[in-house]
Coordinates of C-alpha atoms in Angstrom, one line a residue:
M1093 CA 63.6 94.8 75.1
N1094 CA 63.2 91.7 73.2
D1095 CA 62.7 88.6 75.3
I1096 CA 64.6 85.4 74.5
S1097 CA 62.5 82.5 75.6
H1098 CA 63.6 79.2 77.1
S1099 CA 63.4 76.0 75.1
S1100 CA 62.9 74.3 78.4
P1101 CA 63.4 74.9 82.1
G1102 CA 67.0 74.3 83.1
A1103 CA 68.6 76.6 80.6
Y1104 CA 69.4 80.1 81.4
S1105 CA 69.0 83.2 79.1
D1106 CA 71.6 85.3 77.4
E1107 CA 69.2 88.3 77.5
L1108 CA 71.1 91.5 77.8
L1109 CA 70.0 95.1 78.0
F1110 CA 72.4 97.9 77.3
A1111 CA 71.6 101.6 78.3
A1112 CA 73.4 104.6 77.0
E1113 CA 75.2 106.7 79.6
S1114 CA 75.7 110.4 78.7
D1115 CA 78.4 112.4 80.0
A1116 CA 80.4 115.5 79.1
A1117 CA 82.7 113.4 76.8
G1118 CA 79.8 111.8 74.9
S1119 CA 77.8 108.6 75.3
R1120 CA 79.1 105.1 75.7
V1121 CA 77.4 101.8 76.2
L1122 CA 77.8 99.9 79.5
P1123 CA 76.9 96.3 80.3
G1124 CA 73.7 95.7 82.3
W1125 CA 73.5 94.7 85.9
K1126 CA 73.4 90.9 86.3
L1127 CA 70.3 89.6 88.0
L1128 CA 70.0 85.9 88.7
I1129 CA 66.5 84.5 89.1
V1130 CA 66.5 81.2 91.0
D1131 CA 63.2 79.5 91.2
D1132 CA 61.8 76.2 90.0
E1133 CA 58.6 77.7 88.7
E1134 CA 58.8 79.0 85.2
E1135 CA 56.0 81.5 85.7
V1136 CA 58.1 83.3 88.4
H1137 CA 60.8 83.9 85.8
V1138 CA 58.4 85.2 83.2
I1139 CA 56.6 87.6 85.6
T1140 CA 59.9 88.8 87.1
R1141 CA 61.3 89.7 83.7
M1142 CA 58.1 91.3 82.6
V1143 CA 57.9 93.6 85.8
L1144 CA 61.6 94.6 85.6
E1145 CA 61.8 95.0 81.8
G1146 CA 63.1 98.5 80.9
M1147 CA 64.5 99.1 84.3
T1148 CA 67.8 101.1 84.4
F1149 CA 70.1 102.1 87.2
S1150 CA 72.9 104.7 86.8
G1151 CA 72.4 104.5 83.0
R1152 CA 72.6 100.6 82.9
G1153 CA 69.9 98.1 82.3
L1154 CA 69.5 94.5 83.5
Y1155 CA 71.1 91.3 82.3
F1156 CA 68.9 88.5 83.3
L1157 CA 70.1 85.0 84.2
S1158 CA 67.8 82.1 85.1
A1159 CA 68.3 79.0 87.2
Y1160 CA 65.6 76.3 88.2
S1161 CA 67.5 74.6 91.0
G1162 CA 70.1 75.3 93.6
R1163 CA 72.5 73.1 91.8
E1164 CA 72.0 75.0 88.4
A1165 CA 72.4 78.3 90.2
A1166 CA 75.8 77.2 91.8
E1167 CA 77.1 76.5 88.3
I1168 CA 76.0 79.9 87.0
L1169 CA 77.5 81.7 90.1
R1170 CA 80.8 79.9 89.5
A1171 CA 80.9 81.1 86.0
E1172 CA 79.5 84.7 86.6
P1173 CA 81.3 86.2 89.7
D1174 CA 79.9 89.7 89.0
I1175 CA 76.2 89.0 89.6
A1176 CA 74.6 92.0 91.4
V1177 CA 71.3 90.6 92.7
I1178 CA 70.1 87.1 93.3
L1179 CA 66.2 86.6 93.6
L1180 CA 66.3 83.3 95.4
D1181 CA 63.5 80.7 96.1
V1182 CA 63.9 78.7 99.3
V1183 CA 62.0 75.4 98.3
M1184 CA 63.2 73.9 95.1
E1185 CA 64.7 70.4 94.6
T1186 CA 64.8 70.2 98.4
G1187 CA 63.1 72.2 101.2
Q1188 CA 66.5 73.9 102.0
A1189 CA 67.9 74.2 98.5
G1190 CA 67.8 78.1 98.6
L1191 CA 69.4 78.4 102.0
E1192 CA 72.2 75.9 101.1
L1193 CA 72.9 78.1 98.1
V1194 CA 73.3 81.1 100.3
E1195 CA 75.9 79.2 102.4
F1196 CA 77.6 78.2 99.1
V1197 CA 77.7 81.8 97.8
R1198 CA 79.0 83.3 101.1
G1199 CA 81.2 80.4 102.2
E1200 CA 82.7 78.4 99.3
L1201 CA 82.7 81.2 96.7
G1202 CA 83.5 83.9 99.3
N1203 CA 81.1 86.3 97.4
R1204 CA 80.2 89.1 99.8
L1205 CA 79.1 91.5 97.2
A1206 CA 76.1 89.9 95.6
R1207 CA 72.8 91.0 97.2
I1208 CA 70.7 88.0 98.0
I1209 CA 66.9 88.5 98.2
L1210 CA 65.1 85.4 99.5
R1211 CA 61.6 84.9 98.1
T1212 CA 59.5 82.2 99.5
G1213 CA 55.9 81.0 98.8
Q1214 CA 56.1 78.9 101.9
P1215 CA 57.1 81.1 104.9
G1216 CA 56.5 78.3 107.3
Q1217 CA 59.3 76.3 105.7
A1218 CA 61.8 79.0 106.4
P1219 CA 60.6 81.4 109.2
E1220 CA 61.8 85.0 108.5
R1221 CA 63.4 85.7 111.9
D1222 CA 65.3 82.3 111.9
V1223 CA 66.6 83.0 108.3
I1224 CA 67.6 86.6 108.8
T1225 CA 69.6 85.6 112.0
R1226 CA 71.3 82.6 110.6
Y1227 CA 72.0 83.4 107.0
D1228 CA 73.9 86.3 105.3
I1229 CA 70.9 87.5 103.2
N1230 CA 69.9 91.0 102.4
D1231 CA 66.2 91.0 102.1
Y1232 CA 63.4 88.4 102.8
K1233 CA 60.1 88.7 100.9
H1234 CA 56.9 86.5 100.7
K1235 CA 56.0 86.0 97.1
T1236 CA 52.5 87.2 97.7
E1237 CA 53.7 90.7 99.1
L1238 CA 56.0 91.3 96.1
T1239 CA 53.8 93.6 93.9
A1240 CA 55.3 95.1 90.7
Q1241 CA 56.2 98.2 92.6
K1242 CA 57.7 96.5 95.5
L1243 CA 59.8 94.2 93.4
F1244 CA 61.1 97.2 91.4
S1245 CA 61.9 99.0 94.7
T1246 CA 63.5 96.0 96.2
V1247 CA 65.8 95.3 93.1
T1248 CA 66.7 99.1 92.8
T1249 CA 67.7 99.2 96.4
A1250 CA 69.7 96.0 96.1
I1251 CA 71.6 97.2 93.0
R1252 CA 72.4 100.5 94.7
S1253 CA 73.7 98.6 97.7
Y1254 CA 75.8 96.3 95.4
N1255 CA 77.2 99.1 93.5
D1256 CA 78.2 101.0 96.7
L1257 CA 80.0 97.8 98.0
R1258 CA 81.7 97.3 94.7
V1259 CA 83.0 101.0 94.7
I1260 CA 84.4 100.4 98.2
E1261 CA 86.1 97.2 97.1
K1262 CA 87.5 98.7 94.0
T1263 CA 88.9 101.6 96.1
R1264 CA 90.5 99.1 98.4
Q1265 CA 92.0 97.2 95.5
G1266 CA 93.2 100.4 94.0
L1267 CA 94.8 101.6 97.2
E1268 CA 96.5 98.1 97.8
L1269 CA 97.8 98.3 94.3
I1270 CA 99.2 101.7 94.8
I1271 CA 100.9 100.5 98.1
S1272 CA 102.4 97.5 96.5
S1273 CA 103.3 99.2 93.3
T1274 CA 105.2 102.2 94.9
K1275 CA 106.9 99.8 97.3
G1276 CA 108.3 98.1 94.3
L1277 CA 109.3 101.3 92.6
F1278 CA 111.5 102.3 95.6
Q1279 CA 113.6 99.3 94.8
R1280 CA 114.3 100.1 91.2
G1281 CA 117.8 101.2 90.5
D1282 CA 117.9 103.4 87.4
M1283 CA 115.6 106.0 85.8
E1284 CA 114.8 104.0 82.6
F1285 CA 113.9 100.9 84.7
F1286 CA 112.0 103.1 87.1
A1287 CA 110.0 104.7 84.3
R1288 CA 109.1 101.2 82.9
G1289 CA 107.9 100.2 86.3
V1290 CA 105.7 103.3 86.7
L1291 CA 104.2 102.5 83.3
D1292 CA 103.4 98.9 84.2
Q1293 CA 101.8 99.8 87.5
M1294 CA 99.8 102.7 86.0
S1295 CA 98.5 100.2 83.4
S1296 CA 97.5 97.8 86.1
L1297 CA 95.8 100.6 88.0
L1298 CA 93.8 101.6 85.0
R1299 CA 92.4 98.0 84.8
V1300 CA 91.0 98.0 88.4
N1301 CA 87.6 99.3 87.2
E1302 CA 86.2 96.8 84.7
D1303 CA 83.6 99.5 83.6
C1304 CA 86.3 101.8 82.2
L1305 CA 86.8 101.3 78.4
F1306 CA 90.6 101.8 78.3
L1307 CA 92.5 100.2 75.6
H1308 CA 93.2 96.5 76.4
S1309 CA 96.9 97.4 76.3
P1310 CA 97.1 101.0 77.5
S1311 CA 99.3 103.2 75.5
G1312 CA 101.6 105.6 77.2
F1313 CA 105.1 106.7 78.0
A1314 CA 107.3 108.2 80.7
A1315 CA 109.4 111.3 79.8
T1316 CA 111.9 113.7 81.5
V1317 CA 112.6 117.3 80.8
Q1318 CA 116.2 118.3 80.4
D1319 CA 117.2 121.9 79.4
G1320 CA 113.7 122.4 78.0
D1321 CA 113.8 119.3 75.8
I1322 CA 111.5 116.4 76.5
S1323 CA 113.1 113.0 76.3
V1324 CA 111.1 109.7 76.3
L1325 CA 112.5 107.2 78.9
A1326 CA 110.1 104.2 78.1
G1327 CA 106.8 103.5 76.6
T1328 CA 104.0 100.9 76.4
G1329 CA 101.3 100.0 73.9
E1330 CA 101.7 102.1 70.7
F1331 CA 104.7 103.8 72.3
S1332 CA 106.4 100.6 73.4
H1333 CA 109.3 101.2 70.8
C1334 CA 110.1 104.5 72.5
G1335 CA 113.1 104.8 74.8
T1336 CA 116.1 106.8 75.7
D1337 CA 117.4 106.4 72.1
L1338 CA 114.5 108.8 71.1
S1339 CA 113.6 106.4 68.3
C1340 CA 110.0 107.5 68.2
S1341 CA 108.7 110.8 67.0
L1342 CA 105.7 112.2 69.0
S1343 CA 102.9 113.8 67.1
P1344 CA 102.4 117.6 67.4
D1345 CA 99.2 117.2 69.6
V1346 CA 101.0 114.8 72.0
L1347 CA 104.0 117.3 72.2
G1348 CA 101.6 120.1 72.7
A1349 CA 100.0 118.4 75.6
L1350 CA 103.4 117.7 77.2
R1351 CA 104.7 121.2 76.8
K1352 CA 101.5 122.6 78.2
A1353 CA 101.9 120.5 81.4
V1354 CA 105.5 121.7 81.6
R1355 CA 104.6 125.3 81.0
E1356 CA 101.7 125.3 83.5
K1357 CA 103.7 122.9 85.8
S1358 CA 100.5 120.9 86.4
S1359 CA 98.8 117.7 85.3
Q1360 CA 96.4 117.8 82.4
F1361 CA 93.3 115.6 82.1
T1362 CA 91.1 115.5 78.9
R1363 CA 88.7 113.0 77.3
D1364 CA 91.4 111.2 75.2
H1365 CA 94.5 111.5 77.3
F1366 CA 96.1 112.6 80.5
V1367 CA 99.6 114.1 81.3
Q1368 CA 100.8 113.6 84.8
Y1369 CA 103.4 116.2 85.7
F1370 CA 106.0 115.5 88.4
R1371 CA 108.5 118.0 89.9
S1372 CA 111.0 116.6 92.3
R1373 CA 112.3 118.5 95.4
R1374 CA 115.6 118.8 93.5
G1375 CA 113.9 120.7 90.6
G1376 CA 113.7 117.7 88.2
E1377 CA 110.7 117.5 85.9
N1378 CA 109.1 114.3 84.6
L1379 CA 106.0 113.5 82.7
L1380 CA 103.7 110.4 82.4
Y1381 CA 101.4 110.3 79.3
F1382 CA 98.5 107.9 78.7
R1383 CA 96.0 107.9 75.9
L1384 CA 92.5 107.1 76.8
N1385 CA 89.2 106.3 75.2
H1386 CA 87.1 108.5 77.5
M1387 CA 87.2 111.0 80.3
L1388 CA 88.4 109.6 83.6
S1389 CA 85.7 109.1 86.1
P1390 CA 86.0 110.7 89.6
F1391 CA 87.0 107.2 91.0
E1392 CA 89.7 106.7 88.3
H1393 CA 91.0 110.3 88.6
R1394 CA 91.4 109.8 92.4
L1395 CA 93.4 106.6 91.9
V1396 CA 95.7 108.2 89.3
E1397 CA 96.3 111.3 91.5
V1398 CA 97.1 109.3 94.6
F1399 CA 99.4 106.9 92.7
S1400 CA 101.1 109.8 91.0
R1401 CA 101.8 111.4 94.5
N1402 CA 103.4 108.2 95.6
V1403 CA 105.4 108.0 92.4
A1404 CA 106.7 111.5 93.0
V1405 CA 107.9 110.5 96.4
A1406 CA 109.4 107.3 95.1
M1407 CA 111.2 109.3 92.4
D1408 CA 112.7 111.7 94.9
N1409 CA 113.9 108.8 97.1
M1410 CA 115.3 106.9 94.1
Q1411 CA 117.2 110.0 92.9
L1412 CA 118.5 110.5 96.5
G1413 CA 119.5 106.9 96.7
L1414 CA 121.2 107.1 93.4
E1415 CA 123.2 110.2 94.5
L1416 CA 124.2 108.4 97.7
A1417 CA 125.2 105.3 95.7
S1418 CA 127.2 107.4 93.4
S1419 CA 128.9 109.1 96.3
Q1420 CA 129.6 105.9 98.0
K1421 CA 131.3 104.5 94.7
E1422 CA 133.4 107.7 94.5
I1423 CA 134.5 107.3 98.1
I1424 CA 135.4 103.6 97.7
F1425 CA 137.4 104.4 94.4
A1426 CA 139.1 107.4 96.0
L1427 CA 140.0 105.4 99.1
G1428 CA 141.4 102.6 97.1
E1429 CA 143.3 105.0 94.8
C1430 CA 144.7 106.7 98.0
V1431 CA 146.0 103.4 99.3
E1432 CA 147.6 102.6 95.9
S1433 CA 149.2 106.0 95.7
R1434 CA 150.7 105.7 99.2
S1435 CA 152.4 102.5 98.1
K1436 CA 153.8 104.3 95.0
E1437 CA 151.6 102.3 92.7
T1438 CA 149.2 103.8 90.1
A1439 CA 145.6 104.7 90.9
S1440 CA 144.7 103.0 87.7
H1441 CA 145.5 99.6 89.3
V1442 CA 142.2 99.7 91.4
R1443 CA 140.2 100.6 88.2
R1444 CA 141.7 97.8 86.3
V1445 CA 141.2 95.3 89.1
S1446 CA 137.6 96.5 89.5
E1447 CA 136.7 96.1 85.8
C1448 CA 138.5 92.8 85.4
C1449 CA 136.7 91.4 88.5
R1450 CA 133.4 92.3 86.9
L1451 CA 134.5 90.6 83.6
M1452 CA 135.4 87.4 85.5
A1453 CA 132.2 87.3 87.4
E1454 CA 130.2 87.8 84.2
R1455 CA 132.2 84.9 82.6
L1456 CA 131.4 82.7 85.6
G1457 CA 127.7 83.4 85.2
F1458 CA 127.1 85.7 88.1
A1459 CA 123.9 87.6 88.3
A1460 CA 124.4 91.2 87.0
Q1461 CA 123.8 92.7 90.4
D1462 CA 126.4 90.4 92.0
A1463 CA 128.9 91.2 89.2
E1464 CA 128.3 94.9 89.8
L1465 CA 128.7 94.5 93.6
L1466 CA 132.1 92.8 93.1
R1467 CA 133.1 95.6 90.7
L1468 CA 132.3 98.2 93.3
A1469 CA 133.7 96.3 96.3
S1470 CA 137.1 95.1 94.7
P1471 CA 138.9 98.6 94.7
M1472 CA 139.0 98.1 98.5
H1473 CA 141.0 94.8 98.4
D1474 CA 144.3 96.5 99.8
V1475 CA 142.7 99.1 102.1
G1476 CA 144.5 97.4 105.1
K1477 CA 147.8 98.7 103.8
I1478 CA 147.1 102.1 105.4
G1479 CA 148.2 100.3 108.6
I1480 CA 151.4 99.1 107.2
P1481 CA 154.6 101.2 108.1
D1482 CA 156.2 103.0 105.1
S1483 CA 159.5 101.4 105.8
I1484 CA 157.9 98.0 104.8
L1485 CA 155.3 99.2 102.3
L1486 CA 157.8 101.2 100.3
K1487 CA 160.9 99.1 100.6
P1488 CA 162.3 98.6 97.1
G1489 CA 163.9 95.1 97.8
P1490 CA 162.6 91.8 99.2
L1491 CA 161.1 91.8 102.6
S1492 CA 162.6 90.0 105.5
A1493 CA 160.6 87.2 107.2
E1494 CA 159.6 89.5 109.9
E1495 CA 158.7 92.3 107.5
F1496 CA 156.6 89.9 105.5
E1497 CA 154.6 88.9 108.6
V1498 CA 153.8 92.5 109.2
M1499 CA 152.8 93.0 105.6
K1500 CA 150.4 90.0 105.8
T1501 CA 148.4 91.8 108.5
H1502 CA 147.0 94.1 105.9
T1503 CA 144.3 91.6 105.1
R1504 CA 143.1 91.6 108.8
I1505 CA 143.4 95.3 109.1
G1506 CA 141.2 95.8 106.0
F1507 CA 138.7 93.3 107.3
Q1508 CA 138.4 95.2 110.6
I1509 CA 138.0 98.4 109.0
L1510 CA 135.2 97.3 106.7
K1511 CA 133.3 94.6 108.5
G1512 CA 131.3 96.9 110.7
S1513 CA 129.2 98.4 107.9
P1514 CA 125.8 96.8 107.1
R1515 CA 126.1 98.0 103.4
P1516 CA 126.4 95.1 100.9
I1517 CA 129.3 96.9 99.1
M1518 CA 131.2 97.2 102.4
Q1519 CA 130.5 93.7 103.3
A1520 CA 131.7 92.4 100.0
A1521 CA 134.8 94.5 100.4
A1522 CA 135.4 93.1 103.8
V1523 CA 135.4 89.6 102.5
I1524 CA 137.7 90.6 99.5
A1525 CA 140.1 92.4 101.7
H1526 CA 140.3 89.4 104.1
E1527 CA 140.6 86.6 101.5
H1528 CA 142.3 87.9 98.5
H1529 CA 145.6 86.4 99.6
E1530 CA 144.2 83.0 100.4
R1531 CA 145.4 80.2 98.1
W1532 CA 143.4 77.4 96.4
N1533 CA 145.9 74.9 97.9
G1534 CA 145.5 76.2 101.4
Q1535 CA 148.9 77.8 101.7
G1536 CA 147.7 81.3 101.6
Y1537 CA 147.0 83.8 104.5
P1538 CA 145.7 85.0 106.9
R1539 CA 143.6 81.8 107.6
G1540 CA 144.9 79.2 105.3
L1541 CA 141.6 78.5 103.6
R1542 CA 141.5 75.9 100.9
G1543 CA 139.5 75.5 97.7
E1544 CA 135.9 76.5 97.9
E1545 CA 136.3 77.5 101.5
I1546 CA 137.5 80.7 100.0
H1547 CA 134.7 83.0 99.0
P1548 CA 134.4 83.4 95.2
Y1549 CA 134.9 87.1 95.5
G1550 CA 138.2 86.4 97.3
R1551 CA 139.2 83.9 94.6
I1552 CA 138.5 86.3 91.8
A1553 CA 140.2 89.2 93.4
C1554 CA 143.3 87.1 94.1
L1555 CA 143.6 86.0 90.5
V1556 CA 142.9 89.4 89.0
D1557 CA 145.1 91.3 91.5
V1558 CA 148.1 89.2 90.7
F1559 CA 147.3 89.3 86.9
D1560 CA 147.4 93.1 86.8
S1561 CA 150.2 93.5 89.4
L1562 CA 152.5 91.3 87.3
L1563 CA 151.9 93.3 84.2
S1564 CA 152.5 96.6 86.1
R1565 CA 155.7 98.2 87.4
R1566 CA 156.2 98.2 91.2
V1567 CA 158.8 99.8 93.5
Y1568 CA 160.3 96.3 94.0
K1569 CA 160.0 95.1 90.3
E1570 CA 159.6 95.8 86.6
A1571 CA 156.5 94.9 84.6
W1572 CA 156.5 91.4 83.3
P1573 CA 155.7 90.7 79.6
L1574 CA 152.4 89.1 78.9
P1575 CA 153.7 85.6 77.9
R1576 CA 155.6 85.4 81.2
V1577 CA 152.4 86.3 83.1
R1578 CA 150.3 83.8 81.2
D1579 CA 152.8 81.1 81.9
Y1580 CA 153.1 82.0 85.6
I1581 CA 149.1 81.9 86.0
A1582 CA 149.1 78.5 84.1
D1583 CA 151.6 77.2 86.6
E1584 CA 149.7 78.3 89.6
R1585 CA 146.5 76.6 88.3
G1586 CA 145.3 74.6 91.3
G1587 CA 148.1 76.1 93.4
M1588 CA 147.5 79.8 94.1
F1589 CA 144.4 80.1 91.8
D1590 CA 141.0 78.5 91.3
P1591 CA 141.4 76.1 88.2
G1592 CA 138.2 77.0 86.7
M1593 CA 138.9 80.8 86.9
V1594 CA 142.3 80.3 85.3
D1595 CA 140.8 78.4 82.4
I1596 CA 138.3 81.3 81.8
M1597 CA 141.1 84.0 82.0
L1598 CA 143.5 82.1 79.8
G1599 CA 140.8 81.1 77.4
D1600 CA 139.8 84.8 76.9
L1601 CA 143.0 86.5 77.8
G1602 CA 142.5 89.1 74.9
S1603 CA 139.3 90.4 76.7
F1604 CA 141.1 90.8 80.0
T1605 CA 144.2 92.6 78.5
A1606 CA 142.0 94.8 76.3
L1607 CA 140.0 95.9 79.4
R1608 CA 143.1 96.4 81.3
N1609 CA 144.5 98.6 78.5
E1610 CA 141.5 101.0 78.8
F1611 CA 143.1 102.3 82.1
P1612 CA 146.8 102.7 81.5
D1613 CA 149.2 103.9 84.1

């Protein structure tokens, strides 16, 4: 090893030794273990380097750093958080400088991994029993007892201890990442978004170990198997342009690796890639592919396997959740259509109201999830009509005052039916059922709410329901032509309807009528 000498005490060296590590996949160069020498005597630095020159541990050499005071050492430690061993003098600029540095490392920096070996030429200044009891150090040596062999043994033991602690810490970080990652994955709502989440979290997981020479931006993709065909859902790195549109073509070797995993129904790990195979409890098959620069270490392999098992569970639960959500949507639409059919109106009315409510929410700037929630909940706006007698519900002519009072109760009936569910869709549906006959001017029912006292969902459903109902035939009326409907809505701006919502609808009436025409009676 070539020594890089100091121009003067107070500078620290950039001396670096690399050692080759051989494994089954070939050899790769790893950075040396960082060893910080803190002493105000230049001779101590020179002798320490001379004794430890050529030393390796686990295929890695030493990277020496030098400081000549506690203050200088503190600056180095701030800049170099991964120092493995500190050979520390006690007496430097002050009689307690070394001990103060120990408190700085363990306290202010919170560094519990670095192994601190206290070396002193004045043991009376810092008695061993006192120091060992009061300070978080790992060894205490008199300079006179540190022969070349003892120094070698002491540093080797310290590096081994540091490495063991670092592995424990990395395992903890990896497991924490797995827990937090898969918790987030459970909340993802569609397969493509889920796949992107898996790729992001796997990329982060592969960066837990700084010794692993993965690509700075890991390259991989998630895929699903349908009827024997492999479809890419999402990609990262060199595969970032891949997606459900199958815009990327996979090379024969990549396809071969994927097909082997599917054929053998098991994950495949090689020097330059790994394929993680998932099979859900419902029989669905999915794949995760990552390109590597070297064979995974046992530590990395374990993290990938644990993460993948959690992904498989998350995938099963997500698919179950999607099935339940789909069933819930079908039930909501079926119930809404049932109510409309009972009142001799077309089932298409609830579909049109649903889609037009979503469109209005989007024009108002609602978040995508809120617009979708409104779309799913609005078909239940008239569910309370199941409690209205046929003699009133199906009456072809005008209702009497008494009959109209009965008809108005459908808002409260609907609210009572829906309000008990904790599900967001049902809660939104309860609000809509209760408030879609309230008026902006406060003259609606059942509670006479005014203006913004009415929930936005209720105001939107009110406008859209009237818009579609007027354009449709009912047992008590014929369909109105569009110009008449437009004039009526304009006249009720600030009366029945929210003025801002009226302006949006009339300003973009073509979009609402076009959407309505997609679901004819």
